[in-house]
PDB file of C-alpha atoms and ligand atoms in Angstrom:
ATOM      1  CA  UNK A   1       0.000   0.000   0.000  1.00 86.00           C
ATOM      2  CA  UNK A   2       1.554   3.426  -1.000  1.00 95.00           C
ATOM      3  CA  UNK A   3       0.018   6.607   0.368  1.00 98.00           C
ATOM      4  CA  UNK A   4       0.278   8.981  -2.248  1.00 98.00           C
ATOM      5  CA  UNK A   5      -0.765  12.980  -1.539  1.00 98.00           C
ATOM      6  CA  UNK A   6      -0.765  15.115  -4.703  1.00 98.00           C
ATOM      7  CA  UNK A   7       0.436  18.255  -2.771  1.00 98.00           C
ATOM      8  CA  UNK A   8       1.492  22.392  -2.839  1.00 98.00           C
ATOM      9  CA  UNK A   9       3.707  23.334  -0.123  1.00 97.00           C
ATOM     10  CA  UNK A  10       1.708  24.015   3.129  1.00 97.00           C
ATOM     11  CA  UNK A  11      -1.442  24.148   0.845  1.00 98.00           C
ATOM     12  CA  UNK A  12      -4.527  22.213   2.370  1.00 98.00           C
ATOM     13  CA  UNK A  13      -2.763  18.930   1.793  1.00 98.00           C
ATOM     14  CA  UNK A  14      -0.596  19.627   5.300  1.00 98.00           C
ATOM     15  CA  UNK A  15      -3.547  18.470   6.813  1.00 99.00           C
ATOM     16  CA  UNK A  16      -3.214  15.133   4.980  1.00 99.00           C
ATOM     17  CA  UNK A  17       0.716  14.959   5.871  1.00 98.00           C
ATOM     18  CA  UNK A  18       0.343  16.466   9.377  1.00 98.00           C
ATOM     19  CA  UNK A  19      -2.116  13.500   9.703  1.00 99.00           C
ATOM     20  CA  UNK A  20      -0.031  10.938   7.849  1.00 98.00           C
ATOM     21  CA  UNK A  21       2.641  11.538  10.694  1.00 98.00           C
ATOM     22  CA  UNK A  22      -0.311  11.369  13.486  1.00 98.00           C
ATOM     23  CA  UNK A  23      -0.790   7.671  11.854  1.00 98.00           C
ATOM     24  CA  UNK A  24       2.352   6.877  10.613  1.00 98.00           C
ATOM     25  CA  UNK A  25       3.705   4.783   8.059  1.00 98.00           C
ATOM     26  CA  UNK A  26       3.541   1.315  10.035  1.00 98.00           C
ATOM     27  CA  UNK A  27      -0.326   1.795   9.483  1.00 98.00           C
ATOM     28  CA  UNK A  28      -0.522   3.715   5.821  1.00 98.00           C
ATOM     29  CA  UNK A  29       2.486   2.302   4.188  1.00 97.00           C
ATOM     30  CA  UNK A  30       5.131   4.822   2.557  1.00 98.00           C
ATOM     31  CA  UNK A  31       4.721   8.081   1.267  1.00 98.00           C
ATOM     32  CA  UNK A  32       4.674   9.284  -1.978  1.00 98.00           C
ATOM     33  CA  UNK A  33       4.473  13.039  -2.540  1.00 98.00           C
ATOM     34  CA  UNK A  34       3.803  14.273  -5.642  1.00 97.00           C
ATOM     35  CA  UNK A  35       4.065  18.175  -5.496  1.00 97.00           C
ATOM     36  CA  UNK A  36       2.539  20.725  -7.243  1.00 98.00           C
ATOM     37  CA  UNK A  37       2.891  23.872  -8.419  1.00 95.00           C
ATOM     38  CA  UNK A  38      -0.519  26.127  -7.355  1.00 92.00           C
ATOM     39  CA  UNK A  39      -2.274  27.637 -10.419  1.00 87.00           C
ATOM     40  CA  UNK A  40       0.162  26.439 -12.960  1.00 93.00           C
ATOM     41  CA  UNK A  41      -0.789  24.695 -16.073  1.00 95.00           C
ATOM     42  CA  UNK A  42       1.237  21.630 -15.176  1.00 96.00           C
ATOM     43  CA  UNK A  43      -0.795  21.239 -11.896  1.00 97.00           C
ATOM     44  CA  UNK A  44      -3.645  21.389 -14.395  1.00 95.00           C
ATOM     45  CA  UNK A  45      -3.312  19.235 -16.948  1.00 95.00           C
ATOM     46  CA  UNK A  46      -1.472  16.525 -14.815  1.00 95.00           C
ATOM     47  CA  UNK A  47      -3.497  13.217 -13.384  1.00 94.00           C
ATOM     48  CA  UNK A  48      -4.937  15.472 -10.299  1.00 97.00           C
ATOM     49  CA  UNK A  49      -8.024  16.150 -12.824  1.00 95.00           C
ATOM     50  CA  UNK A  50      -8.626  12.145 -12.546  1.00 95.00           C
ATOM     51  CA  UNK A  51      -8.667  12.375  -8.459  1.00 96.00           C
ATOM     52  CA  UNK A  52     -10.112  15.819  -8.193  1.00 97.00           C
ATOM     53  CA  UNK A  53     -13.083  16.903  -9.889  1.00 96.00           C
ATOM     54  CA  UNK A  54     -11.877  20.946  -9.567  1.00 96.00           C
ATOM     55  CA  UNK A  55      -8.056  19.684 -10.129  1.00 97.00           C
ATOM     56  CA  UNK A  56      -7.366  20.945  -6.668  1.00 97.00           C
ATOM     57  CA  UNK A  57      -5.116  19.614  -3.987  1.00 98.00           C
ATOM     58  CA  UNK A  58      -5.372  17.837  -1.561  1.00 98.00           C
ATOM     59  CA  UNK A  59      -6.167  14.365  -3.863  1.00 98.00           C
ATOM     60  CA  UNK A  60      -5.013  11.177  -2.296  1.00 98.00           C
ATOM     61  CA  UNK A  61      -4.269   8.082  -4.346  1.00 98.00           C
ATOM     62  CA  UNK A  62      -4.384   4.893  -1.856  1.00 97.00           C
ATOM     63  CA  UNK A  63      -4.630   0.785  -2.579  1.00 93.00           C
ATOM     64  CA  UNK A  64      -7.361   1.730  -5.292  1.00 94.00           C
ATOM     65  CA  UNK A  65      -8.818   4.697  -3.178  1.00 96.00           C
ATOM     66  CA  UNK A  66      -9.584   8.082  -5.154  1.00 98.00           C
ATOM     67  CA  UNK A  67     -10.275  10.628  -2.747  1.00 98.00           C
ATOM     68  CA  UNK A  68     -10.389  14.559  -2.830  1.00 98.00           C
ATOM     69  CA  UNK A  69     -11.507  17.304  -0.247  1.00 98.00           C
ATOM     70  CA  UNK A  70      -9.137  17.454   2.335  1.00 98.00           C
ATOM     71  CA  UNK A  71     -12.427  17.121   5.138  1.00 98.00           C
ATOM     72  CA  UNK A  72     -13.203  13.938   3.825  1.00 98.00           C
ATOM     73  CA  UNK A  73     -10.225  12.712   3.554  1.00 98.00           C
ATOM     74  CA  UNK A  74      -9.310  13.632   7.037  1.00 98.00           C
ATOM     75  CA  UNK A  75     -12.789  11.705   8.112  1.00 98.00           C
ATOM     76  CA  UNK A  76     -11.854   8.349   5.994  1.00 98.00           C
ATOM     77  CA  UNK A  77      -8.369   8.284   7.815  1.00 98.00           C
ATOM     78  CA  UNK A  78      -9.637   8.554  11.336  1.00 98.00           C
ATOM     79  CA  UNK A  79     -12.478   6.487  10.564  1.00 98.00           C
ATOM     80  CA  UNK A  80     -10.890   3.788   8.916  1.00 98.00           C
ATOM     81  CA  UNK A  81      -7.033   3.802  10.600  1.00 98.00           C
ATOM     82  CA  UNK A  82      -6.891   5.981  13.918  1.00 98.00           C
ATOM     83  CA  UNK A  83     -10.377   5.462  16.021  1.00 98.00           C
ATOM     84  CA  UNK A  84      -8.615   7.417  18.316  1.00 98.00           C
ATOM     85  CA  UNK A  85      -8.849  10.846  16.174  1.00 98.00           C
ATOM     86  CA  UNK A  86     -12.207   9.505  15.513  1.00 98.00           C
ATOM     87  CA  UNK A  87     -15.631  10.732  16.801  1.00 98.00           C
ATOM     88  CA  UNK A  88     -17.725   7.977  15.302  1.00 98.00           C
ATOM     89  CA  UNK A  89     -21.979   7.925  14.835  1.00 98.00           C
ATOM     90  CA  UNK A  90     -23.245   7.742  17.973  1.00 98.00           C
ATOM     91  CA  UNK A  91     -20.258   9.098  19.975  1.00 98.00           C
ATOM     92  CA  UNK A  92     -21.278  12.416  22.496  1.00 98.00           C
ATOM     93  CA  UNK A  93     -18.537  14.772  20.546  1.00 98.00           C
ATOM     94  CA  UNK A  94     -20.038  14.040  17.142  1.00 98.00           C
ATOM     95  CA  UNK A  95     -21.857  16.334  16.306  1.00 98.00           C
ATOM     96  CA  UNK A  96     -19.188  19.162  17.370  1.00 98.00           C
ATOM     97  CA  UNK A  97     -16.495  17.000  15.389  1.00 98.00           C
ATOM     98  CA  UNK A  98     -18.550  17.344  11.923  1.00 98.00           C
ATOM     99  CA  UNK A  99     -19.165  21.179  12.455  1.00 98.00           C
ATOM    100  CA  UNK A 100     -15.238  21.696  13.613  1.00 98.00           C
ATOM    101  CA  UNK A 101     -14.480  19.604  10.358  1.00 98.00           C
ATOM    102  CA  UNK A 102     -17.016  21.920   8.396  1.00 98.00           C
ATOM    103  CA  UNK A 103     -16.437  25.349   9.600  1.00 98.00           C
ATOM    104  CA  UNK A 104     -12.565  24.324   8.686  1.00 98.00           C
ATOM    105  CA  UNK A 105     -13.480  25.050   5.224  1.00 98.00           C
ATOM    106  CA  UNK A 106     -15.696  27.716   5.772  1.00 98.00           C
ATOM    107  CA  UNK A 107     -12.806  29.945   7.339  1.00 98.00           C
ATOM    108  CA  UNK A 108     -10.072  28.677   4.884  1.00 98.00           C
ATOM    109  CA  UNK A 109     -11.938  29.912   1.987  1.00 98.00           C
ATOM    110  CA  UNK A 110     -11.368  33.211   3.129  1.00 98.00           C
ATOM    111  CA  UNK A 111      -7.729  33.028   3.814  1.00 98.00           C
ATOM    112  CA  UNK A 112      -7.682  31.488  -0.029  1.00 98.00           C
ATOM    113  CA  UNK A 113      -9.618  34.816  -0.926  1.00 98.00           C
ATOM    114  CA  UNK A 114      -7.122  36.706   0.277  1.00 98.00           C
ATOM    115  CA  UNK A 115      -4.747  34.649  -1.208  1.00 97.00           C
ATOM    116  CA  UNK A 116      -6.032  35.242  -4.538  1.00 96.00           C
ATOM    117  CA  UNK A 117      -6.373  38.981  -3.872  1.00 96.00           C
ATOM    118  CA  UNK A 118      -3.346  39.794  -2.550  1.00 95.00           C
ATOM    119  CA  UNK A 119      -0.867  37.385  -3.266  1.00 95.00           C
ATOM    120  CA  UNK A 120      -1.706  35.625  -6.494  1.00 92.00           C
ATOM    121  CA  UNK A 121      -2.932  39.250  -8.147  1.00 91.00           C
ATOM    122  CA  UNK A 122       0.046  40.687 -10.179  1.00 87.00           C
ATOM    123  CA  UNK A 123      -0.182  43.725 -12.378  1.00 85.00           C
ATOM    124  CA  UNK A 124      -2.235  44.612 -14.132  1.00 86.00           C
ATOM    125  CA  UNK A 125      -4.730  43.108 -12.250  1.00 88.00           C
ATOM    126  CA  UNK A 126      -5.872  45.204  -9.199  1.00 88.00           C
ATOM    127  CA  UNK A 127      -7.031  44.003  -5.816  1.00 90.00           C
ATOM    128  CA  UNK A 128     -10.424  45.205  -4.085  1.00 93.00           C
ATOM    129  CA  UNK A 129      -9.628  47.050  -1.354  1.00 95.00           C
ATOM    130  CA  UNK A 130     -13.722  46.567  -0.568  1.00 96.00           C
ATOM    131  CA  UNK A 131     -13.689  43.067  -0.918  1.00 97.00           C
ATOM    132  CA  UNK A 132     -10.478  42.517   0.945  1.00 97.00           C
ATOM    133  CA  UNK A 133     -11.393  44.762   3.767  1.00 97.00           C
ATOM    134  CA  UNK A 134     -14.825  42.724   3.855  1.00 98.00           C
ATOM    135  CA  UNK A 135     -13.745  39.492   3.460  1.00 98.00           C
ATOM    136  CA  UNK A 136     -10.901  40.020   6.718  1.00 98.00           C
ATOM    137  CA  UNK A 137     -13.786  41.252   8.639  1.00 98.00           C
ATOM    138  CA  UNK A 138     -15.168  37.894   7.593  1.00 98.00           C
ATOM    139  CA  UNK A 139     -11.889  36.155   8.589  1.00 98.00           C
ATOM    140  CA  UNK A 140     -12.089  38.015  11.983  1.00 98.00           C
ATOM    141  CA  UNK A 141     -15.146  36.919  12.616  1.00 98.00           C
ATOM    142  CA  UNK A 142     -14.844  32.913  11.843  1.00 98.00           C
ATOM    143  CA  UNK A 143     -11.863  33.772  14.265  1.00 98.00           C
ATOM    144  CA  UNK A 144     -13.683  35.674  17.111  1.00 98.00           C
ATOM    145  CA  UNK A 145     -16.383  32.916  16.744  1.00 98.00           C
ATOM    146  CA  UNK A 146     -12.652  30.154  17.360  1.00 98.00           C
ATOM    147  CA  UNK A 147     -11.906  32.166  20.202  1.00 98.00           C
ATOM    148  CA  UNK A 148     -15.495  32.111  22.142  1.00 98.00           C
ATOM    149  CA  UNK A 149     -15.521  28.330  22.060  1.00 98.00           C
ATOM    150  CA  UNK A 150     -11.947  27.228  22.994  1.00 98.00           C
ATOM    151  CA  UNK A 151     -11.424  26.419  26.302  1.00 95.00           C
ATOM    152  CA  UNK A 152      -7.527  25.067  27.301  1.00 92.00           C
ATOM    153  CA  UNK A 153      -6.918  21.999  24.868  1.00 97.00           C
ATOM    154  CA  UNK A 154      -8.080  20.481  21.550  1.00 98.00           C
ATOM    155  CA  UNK A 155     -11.253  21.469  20.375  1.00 98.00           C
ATOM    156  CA  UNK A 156     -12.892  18.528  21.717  1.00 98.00           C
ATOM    157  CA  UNK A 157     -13.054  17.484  25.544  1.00 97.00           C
ATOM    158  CA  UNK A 158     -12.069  14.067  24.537  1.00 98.00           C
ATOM    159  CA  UNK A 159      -8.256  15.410  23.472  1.00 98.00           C
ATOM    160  CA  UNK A 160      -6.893  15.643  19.994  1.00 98.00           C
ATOM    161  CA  UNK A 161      -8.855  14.824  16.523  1.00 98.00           C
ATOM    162  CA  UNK A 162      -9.433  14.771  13.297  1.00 99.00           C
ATOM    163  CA  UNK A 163     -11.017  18.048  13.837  1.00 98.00           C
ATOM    164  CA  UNK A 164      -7.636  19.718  15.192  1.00 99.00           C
ATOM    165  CA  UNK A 165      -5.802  18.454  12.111  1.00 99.00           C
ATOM    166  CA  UNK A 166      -8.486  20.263   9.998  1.00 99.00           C
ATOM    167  CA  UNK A 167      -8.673  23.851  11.919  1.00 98.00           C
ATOM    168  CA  UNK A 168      -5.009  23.503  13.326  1.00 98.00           C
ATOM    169  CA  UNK A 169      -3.807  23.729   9.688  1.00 98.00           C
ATOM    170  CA  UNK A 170      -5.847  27.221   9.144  1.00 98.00           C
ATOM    171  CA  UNK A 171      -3.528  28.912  12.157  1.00 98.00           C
ATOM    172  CA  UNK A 172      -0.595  28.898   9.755  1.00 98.00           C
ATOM    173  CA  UNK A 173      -2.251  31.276   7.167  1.00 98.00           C
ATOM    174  CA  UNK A 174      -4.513  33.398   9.338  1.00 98.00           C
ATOM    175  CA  UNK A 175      -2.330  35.181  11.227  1.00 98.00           C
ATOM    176  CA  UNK A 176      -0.869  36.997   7.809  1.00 98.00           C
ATOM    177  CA  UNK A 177      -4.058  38.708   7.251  1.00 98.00           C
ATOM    178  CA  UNK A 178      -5.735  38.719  11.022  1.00 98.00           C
ATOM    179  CA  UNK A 179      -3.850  40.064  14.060  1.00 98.00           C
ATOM    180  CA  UNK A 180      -4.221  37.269  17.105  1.00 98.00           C
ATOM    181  CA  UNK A 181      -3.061  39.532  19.396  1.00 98.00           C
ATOM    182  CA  UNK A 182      -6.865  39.900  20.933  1.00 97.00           C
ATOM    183  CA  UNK A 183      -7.046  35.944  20.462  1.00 98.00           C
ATOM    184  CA  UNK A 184      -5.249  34.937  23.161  1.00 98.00           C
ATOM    185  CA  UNK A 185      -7.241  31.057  23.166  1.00 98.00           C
ATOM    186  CA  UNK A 186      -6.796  31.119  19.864  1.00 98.00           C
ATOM    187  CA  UNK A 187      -2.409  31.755  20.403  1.00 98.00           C
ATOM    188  CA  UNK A 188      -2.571  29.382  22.984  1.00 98.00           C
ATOM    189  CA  UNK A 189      -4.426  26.485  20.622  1.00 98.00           C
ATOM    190  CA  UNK A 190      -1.976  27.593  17.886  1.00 98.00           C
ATOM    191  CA  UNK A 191       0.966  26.671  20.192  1.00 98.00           C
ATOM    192  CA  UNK A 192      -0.702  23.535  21.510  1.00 98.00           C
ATOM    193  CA  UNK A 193      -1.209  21.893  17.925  1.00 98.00           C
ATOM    194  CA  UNK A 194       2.218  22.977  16.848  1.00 98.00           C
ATOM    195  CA  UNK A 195       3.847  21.505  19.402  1.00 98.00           C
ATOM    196  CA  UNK A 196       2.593  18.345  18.769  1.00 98.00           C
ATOM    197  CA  UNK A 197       5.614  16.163  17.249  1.00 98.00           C
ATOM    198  CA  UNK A 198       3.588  15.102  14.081  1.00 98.00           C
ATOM    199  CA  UNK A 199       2.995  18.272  13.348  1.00 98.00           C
ATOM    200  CA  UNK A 200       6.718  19.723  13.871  1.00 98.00           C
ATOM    201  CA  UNK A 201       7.393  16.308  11.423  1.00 98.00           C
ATOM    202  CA  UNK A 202       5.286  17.945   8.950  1.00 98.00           C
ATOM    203  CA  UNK A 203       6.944  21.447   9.299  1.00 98.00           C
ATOM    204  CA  UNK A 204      10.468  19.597   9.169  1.00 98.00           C
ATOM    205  CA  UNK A 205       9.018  18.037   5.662  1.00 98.00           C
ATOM    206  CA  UNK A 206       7.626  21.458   4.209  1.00 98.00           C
ATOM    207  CA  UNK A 207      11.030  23.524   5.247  1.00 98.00           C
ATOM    208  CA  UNK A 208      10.206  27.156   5.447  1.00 98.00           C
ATOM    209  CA  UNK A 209       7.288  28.769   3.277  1.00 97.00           C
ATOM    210  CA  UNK A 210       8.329  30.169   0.249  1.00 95.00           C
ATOM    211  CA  UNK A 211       4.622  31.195  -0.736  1.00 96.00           C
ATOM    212  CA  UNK A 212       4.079  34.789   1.581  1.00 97.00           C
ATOM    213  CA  UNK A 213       6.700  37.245   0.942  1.00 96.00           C
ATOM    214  CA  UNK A 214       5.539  39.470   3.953  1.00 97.00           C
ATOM    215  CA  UNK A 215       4.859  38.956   7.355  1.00 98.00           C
ATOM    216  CA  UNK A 216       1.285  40.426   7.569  1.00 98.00           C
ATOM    217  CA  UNK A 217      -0.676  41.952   4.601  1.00 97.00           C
ATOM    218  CA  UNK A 218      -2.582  45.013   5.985  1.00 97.00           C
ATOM    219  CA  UNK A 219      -5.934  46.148   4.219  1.00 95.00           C
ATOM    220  CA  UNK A 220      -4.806  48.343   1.428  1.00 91.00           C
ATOM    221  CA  UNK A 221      -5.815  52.196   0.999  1.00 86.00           C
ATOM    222  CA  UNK A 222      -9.265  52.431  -1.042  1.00 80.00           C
TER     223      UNK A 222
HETATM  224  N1  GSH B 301     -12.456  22.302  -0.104  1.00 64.28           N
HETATM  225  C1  GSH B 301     -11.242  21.811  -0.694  1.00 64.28           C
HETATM  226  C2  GSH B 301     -10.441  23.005  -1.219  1.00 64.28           C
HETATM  227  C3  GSH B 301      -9.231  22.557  -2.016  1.00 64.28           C
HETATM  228  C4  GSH B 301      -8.441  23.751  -2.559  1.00 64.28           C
HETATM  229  O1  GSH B 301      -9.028  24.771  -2.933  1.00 64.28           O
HETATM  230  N2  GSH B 301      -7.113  23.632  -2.607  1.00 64.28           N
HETATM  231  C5  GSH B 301      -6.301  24.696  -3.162  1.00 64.28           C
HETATM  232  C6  GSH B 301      -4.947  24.758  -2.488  1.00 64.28           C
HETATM  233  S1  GSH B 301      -5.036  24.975  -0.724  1.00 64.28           S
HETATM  234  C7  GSH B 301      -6.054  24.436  -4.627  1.00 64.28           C
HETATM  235  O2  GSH B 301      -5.744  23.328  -5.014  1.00 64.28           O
HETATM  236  N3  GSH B 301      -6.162  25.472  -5.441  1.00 64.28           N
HETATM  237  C8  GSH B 301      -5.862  25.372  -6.843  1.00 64.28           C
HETATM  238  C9  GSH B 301      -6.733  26.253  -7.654  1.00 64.28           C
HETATM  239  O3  GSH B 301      -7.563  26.974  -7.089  1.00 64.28           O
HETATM  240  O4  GSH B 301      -6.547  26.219  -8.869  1.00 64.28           O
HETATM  241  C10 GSH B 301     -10.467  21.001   0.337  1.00 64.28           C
HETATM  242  O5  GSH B 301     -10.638  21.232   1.523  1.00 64.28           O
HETATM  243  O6  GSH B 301      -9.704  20.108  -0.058  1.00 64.28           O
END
């Protein structure tokens, strides 16, 4: 069995690593990384379309499983290898794990809008100072909302999850477009997932980011 990620550098496919090191290989067999370069033509017209119906990462190829969307394949994992990341049917943290898992995607879209607008734009192309001023109120806000329901540890009572690997990952982008200086739950959370070794494993495969070129990107001037 090969595990193999199609994967951009600290893109949403860290979750899928960070969790591959949670695992391990002893459970889902070696790694194969195949890495791509974000927006480029070769990313598009390579085998991710067969995988990925937008020809996005993450896409993971595994003993004859297809599987794209970086929440589901966070689910299958726990489901299927680690119970103990798991909240399964039934289970009293459930229903929190799915929206945690949910509301992942919800906030990353809006780091990936500002992404888009103000480090994928080049000129000609102008950004909206509207829409990015709007859209990091958004950010704040799926942030603010973080903040009111952490308490000291993982986002679930029962300790560390599937939904940490999926929210954890969105702390490494945020903080380039939101200040967390008035999140102090959310700082301490940050600290708490990174300092978990599977994570710093995932860092130590990554290497530093070469995809920000500042560290914070302030609203522009209308
Ligand atoms: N909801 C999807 C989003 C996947 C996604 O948008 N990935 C980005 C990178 S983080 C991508 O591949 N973008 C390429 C593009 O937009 O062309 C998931 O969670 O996997």
């Amino acid at each position: 069995m090969t595990f193999r990620l199609h994967h951009v550098q600290y893109g949403r496919s860290f979750r899928v690593l960070w969790l591959y090191e949670e695992i391990g290989e002893a459970v889902l067999g070696p790694l194969e990384i195949v890495e791509h370069r974000i927006g480029s033509k070769e990313m598009r017209e390579s085998d991710l379309g067969r995988v990925s119906p937008a020809v996005r990462i993450p896409a993971l190829e595994m003993d004859g499983l297809e599987l794209a969307e970086s929440g589901a394949i966070v689910q299958h994992l726990c489901e299927t290898f680690a119970p103990a990341l798991d909240r399964p049917v039934g289970h009293a943290e459930r229903p929190a794990f799915l929206q945690w898992i949910h509301f992942a995607e919800t906030q990353a879209s809006l780091v990936e809008n500002l992404n888009l607008q103000m480090v994928f734009l080049r000129p000609p192309a102008k950004p909206s100072p509207v829409v990015i001023k709007l859209t990091v109120a958004r950010l704040r806000q799926a942030v603010a909302g973080m903040e009111a329901r952490l308490d000291a540890g993982y986002l679930l009572p029962g300790g560390f999850s599937g939904a940490d690997v999926m929210m954890g990952f969105n702390l490494f982008a945020i903080p380039y477009f939101v200040d967390l200086a008035s999140f102090p739950k959310v700082r301490a959370y940050k600290a708490l997932v990174e300092k978990r070794a599977a994570h710093r494993r995932a860092c130590a495969r990554e290497g530093a980011q070469r995809f920000y070129a500042q560290d914070f990107y302030p609203v522009p001037e209308a």
